[in-house]
XYZ file of C-alpha atoms in Angstrom:
589
model
C 0.000 0.000 0.000
C 1.328 3.445 -0.836
C 0.030 6.985 -0.919
C 1.321 10.020 -2.755
C -0.177 13.433 -2.128
C 0.529 17.152 -1.981
C 0.784 19.142 1.236
C 0.419 22.911 1.306
C 2.274 24.798 4.011
C 2.612 28.362 5.242
C 6.055 29.600 4.117
C 6.002 32.210 6.881
C 6.084 29.476 9.525
C 9.249 28.016 7.952
C 8.682 24.532 9.373
C 6.381 21.652 8.554
C 4.919 18.844 10.649
C 2.834 15.998 9.231
C 1.330 13.141 11.276
C -0.128 9.812 10.132
C -2.053 7.314 12.260
C -4.169 4.222 11.821
C -4.913 0.640 12.965
C -3.254 -1.909 10.697
C -0.729 -3.902 12.739
C -0.745 -7.669 12.425
C -0.909 -9.729 15.643
C 2.150 -8.880 17.755
C 3.672 -10.549 20.794
C 3.630 -7.181 22.583
C 1.863 -3.916 21.838
C 0.107 -3.328 18.567
C -3.338 -1.946 17.878
C -2.855 1.612 16.654
C 0.153 3.075 14.893
C 1.210 6.714 14.821
C 4.152 8.486 13.141
C 5.171 12.121 12.770
C 7.420 13.934 10.276
C 9.016 17.265 11.186
C 11.148 19.386 8.856
C 12.684 22.842 9.241
C 12.285 24.872 6.042
C 14.383 27.865 7.042
C 17.489 28.677 5.030
C 20.496 27.358 6.902
C 23.224 29.820 7.822
C 25.995 27.260 7.255
C 24.943 26.026 3.791
C 22.787 28.865 2.456
C 20.073 26.355 1.523
C 17.054 24.580 2.987
C 17.991 21.481 4.947
C 17.856 18.054 3.299
C 16.248 15.571 5.690
C 18.051 12.213 6.070
C 17.007 9.206 4.008
C 16.547 5.683 5.311
C 15.128 2.327 4.223
C 14.617 -1.013 5.904
C 12.786 -4.226 5.140
C 9.202 -4.396 6.457
C 10.180 -7.589 8.330
C 13.666 -8.065 9.799
C 14.516 -11.582 11.038
C 16.352 -12.141 14.331
C 17.714 -15.439 15.645
C 17.091 -16.115 19.338
C 20.280 -17.044 21.164
C 22.485 -15.224 18.640
C 24.126 -11.787 18.831
C 21.758 -9.834 16.560
C 22.666 -6.357 15.276
C 20.368 -4.308 13.029
C 22.129 -1.340 11.437
C 19.605 1.262 10.307
C 20.920 2.681 7.006
C 20.914 6.471 6.750
C 22.073 8.992 4.177
C 22.220 12.790 4.488
C 22.825 15.012 1.455
C 24.211 17.801 3.668
C 26.675 15.487 5.455
C 25.054 16.389 8.767
C 25.307 14.409 11.995
C 22.575 11.748 11.873
C 21.282 10.005 14.996
C 18.490 7.531 15.742
C 16.140 7.608 18.746
C 13.187 5.675 20.056
C 10.141 7.366 18.543
C 8.204 9.809 20.704
C 5.190 9.456 18.425
C 4.756 5.691 18.200
C 1.151 4.533 18.659
C 0.978 1.063 20.190
C 4.629 0.059 19.739
C 6.453 2.455 22.054
C 9.694 1.203 23.594
C 10.266 -0.414 26.050
C 6.776 -1.467 27.200
C 5.263 -2.326 23.823
C 8.175 -3.687 21.821
C 10.869 -6.368 21.948
C 12.346 -6.718 25.480
C 16.142 -6.592 25.644
C 16.439 -4.644 22.371
C 18.788 -1.654 22.773
C 19.506 1.316 20.491
C 22.822 3.127 20.047
C 21.732 6.601 18.913
C 25.134 7.586 17.516
C 25.604 4.515 15.287
C 21.891 3.822 14.640
C 22.417 0.180 15.655
C 19.784 -1.977 17.334
C 21.181 -4.902 19.344
C 19.496 -8.004 20.718
C 22.129 -9.859 22.792
C 22.496 -13.612 22.692
C 21.573 -13.731 26.387
C 18.027 -12.548 25.688
C 15.297 -15.197 25.167
C 12.238 -13.327 23.878
C 9.044 -15.104 22.927
C 9.004 -16.240 19.311
C 6.898 -14.139 16.945
C 6.517 -10.600 15.636
C 7.296 -7.307 17.372
C 6.899 -3.697 16.220
C 9.760 -1.193 16.347
C 9.357 2.607 16.089
C 12.446 4.763 15.451
C 12.912 8.476 14.753
C 15.885 9.626 12.651
C 17.123 13.167 13.264
C 19.878 15.239 11.654
C 21.993 17.904 13.351
C 24.225 20.599 11.877
C 27.894 20.054 12.867
C 27.889 23.574 14.325
C 24.895 22.751 16.599
C 24.813 19.046 17.497
C 22.013 19.507 20.055
C 19.217 21.003 17.918
C 17.568 18.624 15.410
C 16.826 20.003 11.958
C 14.321 17.302 11.002
C 12.641 14.200 12.354
C 11.915 11.230 10.093
C 9.935 8.198 11.382
C 10.859 4.588 10.634
C 8.457 1.795 11.720
C 9.020 -1.897 10.937
C 8.541 -5.454 12.243
C 11.056 -7.912 13.624
C 10.438 -11.654 13.666
C 12.227 -13.750 16.302
C 12.995 -17.362 15.248
C 15.125 -20.257 16.506
C 17.418 -20.802 13.519
C 20.952 -21.728 14.712
C 23.512 -18.936 14.592
C 25.725 -21.030 12.274
C 23.068 -20.959 9.551
C 23.198 -17.198 8.896
C 23.904 -16.536 5.183
C 26.371 -13.849 4.027
C 27.004 -11.702 0.951
C 30.280 -12.342 -0.886
C 32.113 -10.604 -3.778
C 31.407 -9.288 -6.341
C 28.545 -7.858 -4.254
C 29.231 -4.154 -3.620
C 30.335 -3.622 -0.023
C 27.737 -2.213 2.375
C 27.918 1.550 2.861
C 29.532 2.247 -0.519
C 28.557 5.366 -2.494
C 28.321 4.624 -6.205
C 28.238 7.235 -8.963
C 25.471 6.776 -11.537
C 25.399 8.684 -14.798
C 22.636 9.733 -17.211
C 22.378 7.557 -20.332
C 24.424 4.792 -18.683
C 22.874 1.671 -17.166
C 23.977 0.717 -13.664
C 24.585 -3.042 -13.485
C 25.576 -5.157 -10.520
C 25.459 -8.758 -9.295
C 24.439 -9.711 -5.755
C 25.902 -13.005 -4.570
C 24.773 -14.627 -1.289
C 26.406 -17.675 0.310
C 24.266 -20.156 2.253
C 25.324 -22.536 4.991
C 24.835 -26.255 4.147
C 22.238 -27.745 3.985
C 20.370 -24.463 3.404
C 19.699 -22.854 0.070
C 19.065 -19.176 -0.715
C 15.366 -18.838 -1.498
C 15.220 -15.063 -2.013
C 17.457 -12.038 -2.452
C 15.219 -9.102 -1.599
C 15.843 -5.506 -2.608
C 14.596 -2.145 -1.407
C 15.248 -0.297 -4.610
C 14.490 2.839 -6.622
C 11.677 2.723 -9.153
C 12.636 1.071 -12.426
C 15.220 -1.342 -11.034
C 15.001 -4.814 -12.585
C 16.167 -8.008 -10.903
C 16.717 -11.480 -12.342
C 15.557 -14.706 -10.734
C 17.777 -16.314 -8.107
C 20.245 -18.723 -9.706
C 22.970 -21.026 -8.494
C 26.238 -19.201 -9.170
C 28.983 -21.302 -10.831
C 31.712 -22.303 -10.367
C 30.866 -23.271 -6.760
C 29.942 -26.365 -4.844
C 26.352 -25.291 -4.500
C 26.429 -22.644 -1.765
C 26.437 -19.391 -3.745
C 23.311 -17.879 -5.271
C 23.050 -14.704 -7.321
C 20.755 -12.179 -8.961
C 21.609 -9.524 -11.547
C 20.216 -6.021 -11.132
C 20.035 -3.153 -13.631
C 18.838 0.411 -13.224
C 19.008 3.612 -15.240
C 18.918 7.036 -13.665
C 15.751 8.856 -14.827
C 16.015 12.467 -16.080
C 16.383 14.750 -13.107
C 16.735 11.750 -10.783
C 17.835 12.289 -7.177
C 20.133 10.339 -4.864
C 18.735 6.882 -4.082
C 19.469 4.084 -1.635
C 19.627 0.472 -2.778
C 19.358 -2.099 0.017
C 19.387 -5.883 -0.168
C 19.234 -8.966 2.017
C 19.248 -12.712 1.379
C 16.867 -15.203 2.991
C 17.828 -18.859 3.453
C 15.471 -21.841 3.392
C 15.835 -22.107 7.188
C 14.388 -18.621 7.650
C 17.725 -17.046 8.568
C 18.626 -13.822 6.746
C 21.641 -11.629 6.150
C 21.724 -8.217 7.838
C 20.344 -5.536 5.540
C 23.098 -4.141 3.298
C 22.689 -0.703 1.691
C 24.591 1.338 -0.865
C 23.964 4.890 -2.066
C 23.413 5.680 -5.752
C 24.428 9.284 -6.310
C 23.624 11.019 -9.636
C 26.706 12.456 -11.304
C 26.767 14.275 -14.621
C 29.596 13.256 -16.953
C 32.103 16.079 -17.062
C 35.070 17.117 -19.115
C 37.537 19.450 -17.411
C 40.004 21.374 -19.567
C 42.932 22.599 -17.452
C 45.475 25.234 -18.516
C 48.772 25.590 -16.628
C 49.873 28.344 -16.445
C 46.675 30.223 -17.417
C 48.534 32.869 -19.448
C 51.509 32.793 -21.780
C 54.649 34.664 -20.751
C 56.144 36.001 -24.003
C 59.478 36.672 -22.315
C 60.145 33.287 -20.731
C 58.398 31.260 -23.465
C 57.495 28.755 -20.748
C 55.474 25.848 -22.068
C 51.720 26.019 -21.515
C 50.199 22.657 -20.678
C 46.670 21.782 -21.742
C 45.240 18.888 -19.737
C 41.863 17.158 -19.928
C 40.194 15.091 -17.191
C 36.897 13.254 -17.643
C 34.512 11.793 -15.087
C 31.866 9.252 -16.003
C 32.874 8.890 -19.645
C 34.147 5.418 -20.545
C 35.230 6.075 -24.134
C 38.736 7.058 -25.243
C 39.543 10.711 -24.706
C 40.742 12.886 -27.586
C 42.503 16.112 -26.631
C 43.079 18.822 -29.183
C 44.366 22.368 -29.123
C 42.621 24.325 -31.840
C 40.221 27.195 -32.361
C 37.636 25.342 -34.449
C 37.237 28.309 -36.797
C 35.754 30.596 -34.136
C 38.760 32.865 -33.648
C 41.893 33.454 -35.661
C 45.586 33.752 -34.931
C 48.190 35.329 -37.252
C 45.374 35.757 -39.724
C 44.793 32.031 -40.187
C 42.617 29.412 -38.571
C 44.762 27.504 -36.092
C 45.070 23.994 -37.497
C 46.965 22.364 -34.661
C 45.444 19.103 -33.472
C 46.999 16.245 -31.577
C 45.550 13.211 -29.845
C 46.992 12.389 -26.440
C 47.364 9.091 -24.586
C 44.905 8.436 -21.787
C 45.058 6.889 -18.357
C 42.161 5.729 -16.210
C 41.523 4.664 -12.640
C 38.610 3.783 -10.430
C 36.585 0.987 -12.076
C 33.011 2.230 -12.301
C 34.174 5.769 -11.614
C 35.706 6.024 -15.094
C 38.132 8.876 -14.422
C 40.462 9.519 -17.336
C 43.079 12.136 -18.039
C 45.258 13.258 -20.933
C 47.814 16.044 -21.237
C 49.802 17.813 -23.935
C 52.074 20.841 -24.204
C 51.364 23.643 -26.643
C 54.290 24.757 -28.858
C 56.705 27.242 -27.306
C 58.665 28.463 -30.328
C 58.481 32.134 -31.324
C 57.209 31.429 -34.809
C 54.427 29.288 -33.340
C 53.000 31.952 -31.065
C 49.706 31.667 -32.879
C 49.173 28.302 -31.269
C 49.614 29.684 -27.774
C 47.023 32.417 -27.240
C 43.369 32.368 -28.149
C 40.513 29.903 -27.885
C 41.385 26.220 -27.614
C 39.331 23.116 -26.947
C 39.454 19.838 -25.099
C 37.165 17.278 -26.741
C 35.671 13.967 -25.731
C 34.370 11.835 -28.571
C 32.072 8.856 -27.963
C 29.055 7.384 -29.774
C 26.746 8.257 -26.874
C 28.340 11.437 -25.601
C 30.428 14.287 -26.960
C 31.661 17.054 -24.711
C 33.752 20.037 -25.671
C 35.248 22.448 -23.136
C 36.411 25.822 -24.424
C 39.637 27.149 -22.871
C 40.658 30.822 -23.148
C 44.430 31.346 -23.134
C 45.830 34.896 -22.837
C 49.243 36.488 -23.138
C 50.883 37.924 -20.040
C 50.525 41.656 -19.155
C 49.218 42.808 -22.535
C 45.414 42.929 -22.641
C 43.363 40.868 -20.211
C 39.733 40.608 -18.994
C 39.016 42.945 -16.119
C 39.611 41.276 -12.727
C 40.634 38.134 -14.586
C 36.974 37.091 -15.108
C 36.977 35.146 -18.364
C 33.417 33.707 -18.378
C 30.010 34.988 -17.299
C 26.484 33.539 -17.404
C 23.464 35.812 -17.816
C 19.761 35.310 -18.502
C 17.564 36.566 -21.307
C 16.544 40.117 -20.453
C 19.541 40.807 -18.195
C 21.866 43.760 -18.591
C 25.496 42.687 -18.739
C 28.796 44.521 -19.016
C 32.181 43.075 -19.939
C 35.456 44.951 -19.776
C 39.134 44.492 -20.451
C 41.924 45.845 -18.279
C 42.171 49.566 -19.176
C 45.883 49.673 -18.316
C 47.747 50.069 -21.617
C 50.939 48.146 -22.413
C 54.124 50.059 -23.162
C 53.939 49.381 -26.880
C 50.230 50.225 -27.112
C 49.192 51.715 -30.444
C 45.683 52.376 -31.718
C 42.206 52.090 -30.150
C 40.532 48.908 -28.992
C 38.372 47.064 -31.487
C 35.851 44.343 -30.610
C 34.787 41.201 -32.448
C 32.131 38.614 -31.649
C 32.556 34.970 -32.681
C 35.123 36.287 -35.166
C 32.592 38.623 -36.741
C 31.979 42.343 -36.400
C 28.183 42.822 -36.345
C 26.802 46.337 -36.675
C 25.502 46.453 -33.073
C 29.068 45.938 -31.839
C 30.613 48.908 -33.635
C 29.379 51.500 -31.131
C 31.972 50.237 -28.635
C 35.002 50.641 -30.885
C 37.621 52.485 -28.850
C 36.002 51.544 -25.529
C 37.396 49.127 -22.953
C 33.862 47.898 -22.140
C 30.773 46.544 -23.855
C 27.352 46.928 -22.228
C 24.259 45.079 -23.444
C 21.047 46.452 -21.942
C 18.775 43.497 -22.805
C 20.492 40.165 -23.371
C 19.188 37.724 -25.970
C 20.428 34.245 -26.811
C 22.090 35.694 -29.919
C 24.490 37.545 -27.607
C 26.037 34.271 -26.411
C 29.563 33.604 -27.635
C 33.192 34.674 -27.383
C 33.977 38.384 -27.372
C 37.461 39.473 -28.400
C 39.080 42.850 -27.726
C 42.275 43.751 -29.566
C 44.392 46.676 -30.722
C 43.049 48.009 -33.948
C 46.555 48.113 -35.455
C 48.435 44.797 -35.455
C 46.468 43.599 -32.424
C 46.088 39.987 -33.467
C 49.513 39.728 -35.024
C 51.188 40.815 -31.785
C 48.762 38.855 -29.621
C 47.510 41.974 -27.872
C 43.974 40.714 -27.401
C 41.629 39.472 -24.678
C 38.757 36.977 -24.728
C 35.561 36.806 -22.660
C 33.071 33.943 -22.930
C 29.425 34.986 -22.421
C 26.704 32.347 -21.924
C 23.037 33.380 -22.123
C 20.290 31.294 -20.521
C 17.181 30.984 -22.670
C 14.813 32.026 -19.842
C 14.543 35.223 -17.776
C 16.384 35.275 -14.470
C 14.705 33.058 -11.865
C 12.871 30.846 -14.382
C 13.660 27.705 -16.388
C 12.387 25.246 -19.022
C 12.183 27.219 -22.273
C 10.286 28.229 -24.286
C 7.468 28.623 -21.734
C 9.912 29.364 -18.902
C 7.272 28.651 -16.255
C 9.554 26.692 -13.914
C 10.888 28.605 -10.911
C 14.596 28.315 -10.158
C 15.763 27.458 -6.655
C 16.899 30.583 -4.794
C 19.493 28.486 -2.952
C 21.565 27.443 -5.972
C 25.122 28.778 -5.684
C 25.728 28.086 -9.366
C 23.530 28.799 -12.373
C 19.952 27.700 -12.931
C 20.032 25.129 -15.733
C 17.542 24.961 -18.572
C 15.687 22.133 -16.775
C 15.890 23.765 -13.334
C 18.921 21.890 -12.023
C 21.745 23.798 -10.392
C 24.761 24.033 -12.733
C 27.866 24.323 -10.593
C 30.787 26.660 -11.042
C 34.089 24.901 -11.477
C 35.300 23.165 -8.329
C 31.864 22.949 -6.670
C 29.349 20.096 -6.493
C 26.155 19.027 -4.732
C 22.484 19.665 -5.482
C 22.901 23.365 -4.625
C 26.593 23.553 -5.586
C 27.566 24.180 -1.966
C 30.180 21.421 -1.665
C 33.825 22.228 -2.391
C 37.191 20.704 -1.651
C 40.382 22.548 -0.734
C 42.612 20.545 -3.044
C 40.644 19.512 -6.111
C 37.551 19.411 -8.215
C 34.665 17.178 -9.175
C 32.838 14.850 -6.810
C 35.056 12.925 -4.382
C 33.260 9.591 -4.801
C 33.949 9.620 -8.547
C 37.683 9.047 -8.123
C 40.687 11.177 -9.064
C 39.880 14.758 -8.132
C 42.869 16.167 -6.247
C 45.061 18.495 -8.277
C 48.229 16.842 -6.972
C 47.152 13.499 -8.456
C 47.480 14.917 -11.960
C 50.730 16.802 -11.416
C 49.344 20.198 -10.395
C 49.878 22.374 -7.323
C 48.406 20.626 -4.233
C 45.959 23.503 -3.765
C 45.348 24.002 -7.507
C 47.199 27.334 -7.564
C 48.144 28.663 -10.993
C 45.736 26.558 -13.083
C 42.714 27.636 -15.091
C 39.828 25.117 -15.238
C 37.247 25.224 -18.041
C 34.058 23.190 -18.512
C 31.266 23.162 -21.047
C 28.642 24.282 -18.552
C 30.483 26.830 -16.414
C 33.129 28.277 -18.738
C 36.596 29.160 -17.398
C 37.614 30.185 -13.906
C 40.327 29.724 -11.327
C 39.941 26.902 -8.826
C 38.183 27.720 -5.534
C 40.334 29.960 -3.353
C 42.167 31.706 -6.202
C 41.616 34.689 -8.482
C 43.418 36.850 -11.035
C 44.547 36.306 -14.601
C 47.253 33.907 -13.330
C 44.977 32.222 -10.752
C 47.680 32.795 -8.145
C 46.086 35.483 -5.953
C 44.398 34.382 -2.736
C 40.822 35.499 -2.090
C 40.386 38.640 -0.026
C 39.107 38.151 3.517
C 35.385 37.372 3.463
C 35.476 35.874 -0.052
C 35.684 32.280 -1.270
C 35.112 30.014 -4.267
C 36.232 30.007 -7.911
C 37.493 33.465 -8.883
C 36.563 34.424 -5.268
C 33.039 35.368 -6.373
C 31.177 34.310 -3.198
C 30.697 36.163 0.083
C 31.409 34.186 3.263
C 28.277 33.410 5.288
C 30.297 32.843 8.449
C 33.162 34.927 9.800
C 36.557 33.442 9.008
C 35.322 30.987 6.372
C 37.786 28.997 4.284
C 38.535 30.642 0.953
C 38.392 27.161 -0.600
C 35.112 25.788 0.787
C 33.211 28.697 2.349
C 32.991 26.707 5.612
C 34.790 27.135 8.904
């Protein structure tokens, strides 16, 4: 039986409490009759994350089997998107199964570990008992005040199966507690293998699973002597799917069962990172500029190229430099791959060094292309080192280049747009800024500012990448644009309403950052030092298809080597700290 409905709440109150009750318990050894459960959530914006709290998730089998005379431990699986402190308590709202008078005698609960224990010394009456638990989450900064309260009610059945007959899960079953990355357009596949104790057989491998998961029939798993049984499971992340828990247990013919095992399936978008080290070319030292690509969640071979794809020109000609690079991969299902190459450093090949370059990923199912903007040192650069901006249809935006003129400056500034010079752009000839009063999607592209005389030949030019969302600010899903964007997203509101993160950030609201890397930690390689960069990612520009180019969190400037000012954090130091003394890398204390 299930019920799905809509609850309206008063946003002024900023919290929500929902209670359910009824009379549907089966015959229990103790307690029973009515049941009652209450959900409480706090809908205020949190000071530490800048977003509404995510209540913890949990799942457990409706009936959990315990063996009398054995040391029984039930671990209640929990998951919290905010990485809060999660604890379990006996439910205060519990109907007819309140502990200890109306539930299993001798059953104890460790609130910190969420473990229920029935010691081997206890000899309860055989049969069914009800258990009522409340799961609460606490902010690390305030471990005494719960943010939400989630009820969990289930049955336990006490039997007399010998302790030696308890089945177990064996490899290649994914280890309990593992977080697994799942990607759009890729099917998650896994095999669950349970081992029985002779003379038992495994009669069922049960799953508590997300909608759409398919499971094969139980089969004897070769090559064994008849004790291992398996099922195959497959699942594909639906569009816009959220984090899910997958739990499983095996039941033997004797009635004994494995403890419930749970893993977390976390949605991760495939990503291609294009890294430039150093971010600008020093014409005096002629130091090599390295272009490096890192992919997450893309199993196909990576192709890395340095080229301008006909968008911008260098020395009057389309740059025709292209080179595939070898790849390396680690992490099994994480599918993290990287490739690196050095751009030419000879004087006569300067045209290959500054301008717009690309990292590409080619695959039958997926093609990603990240645009990297490489500048020359101390000649003409974007103001404040900001190379990419995202605006919405209808917004006013202004882009500028550093007004400081180089020593050999000659002639006024001229602007181009995607290598063209449309009429609407000519009014800003001679100006260090462009201002568009009402953005349209046609304004999206790469803007180039250069000296009118010999600007491109001498590489005295700057590039700014402007992305324009197809909906007005605060709305999504074009062309109707009726969806309302989350006000708690620290990135950009995507076309489908999802939060598109700036480089170096992750999470549903893009509020998770690391001090030494990028991407999502569970995906695999993400620390800068693991791919030969500065341990804190200093001096490297990172570019992605969705967010454009920026410094890593904690750094700013055209060289990405300036620390954020006090009270600032994040990529290009664009965010204000919400707490005094926050880390310039993560925004947290």
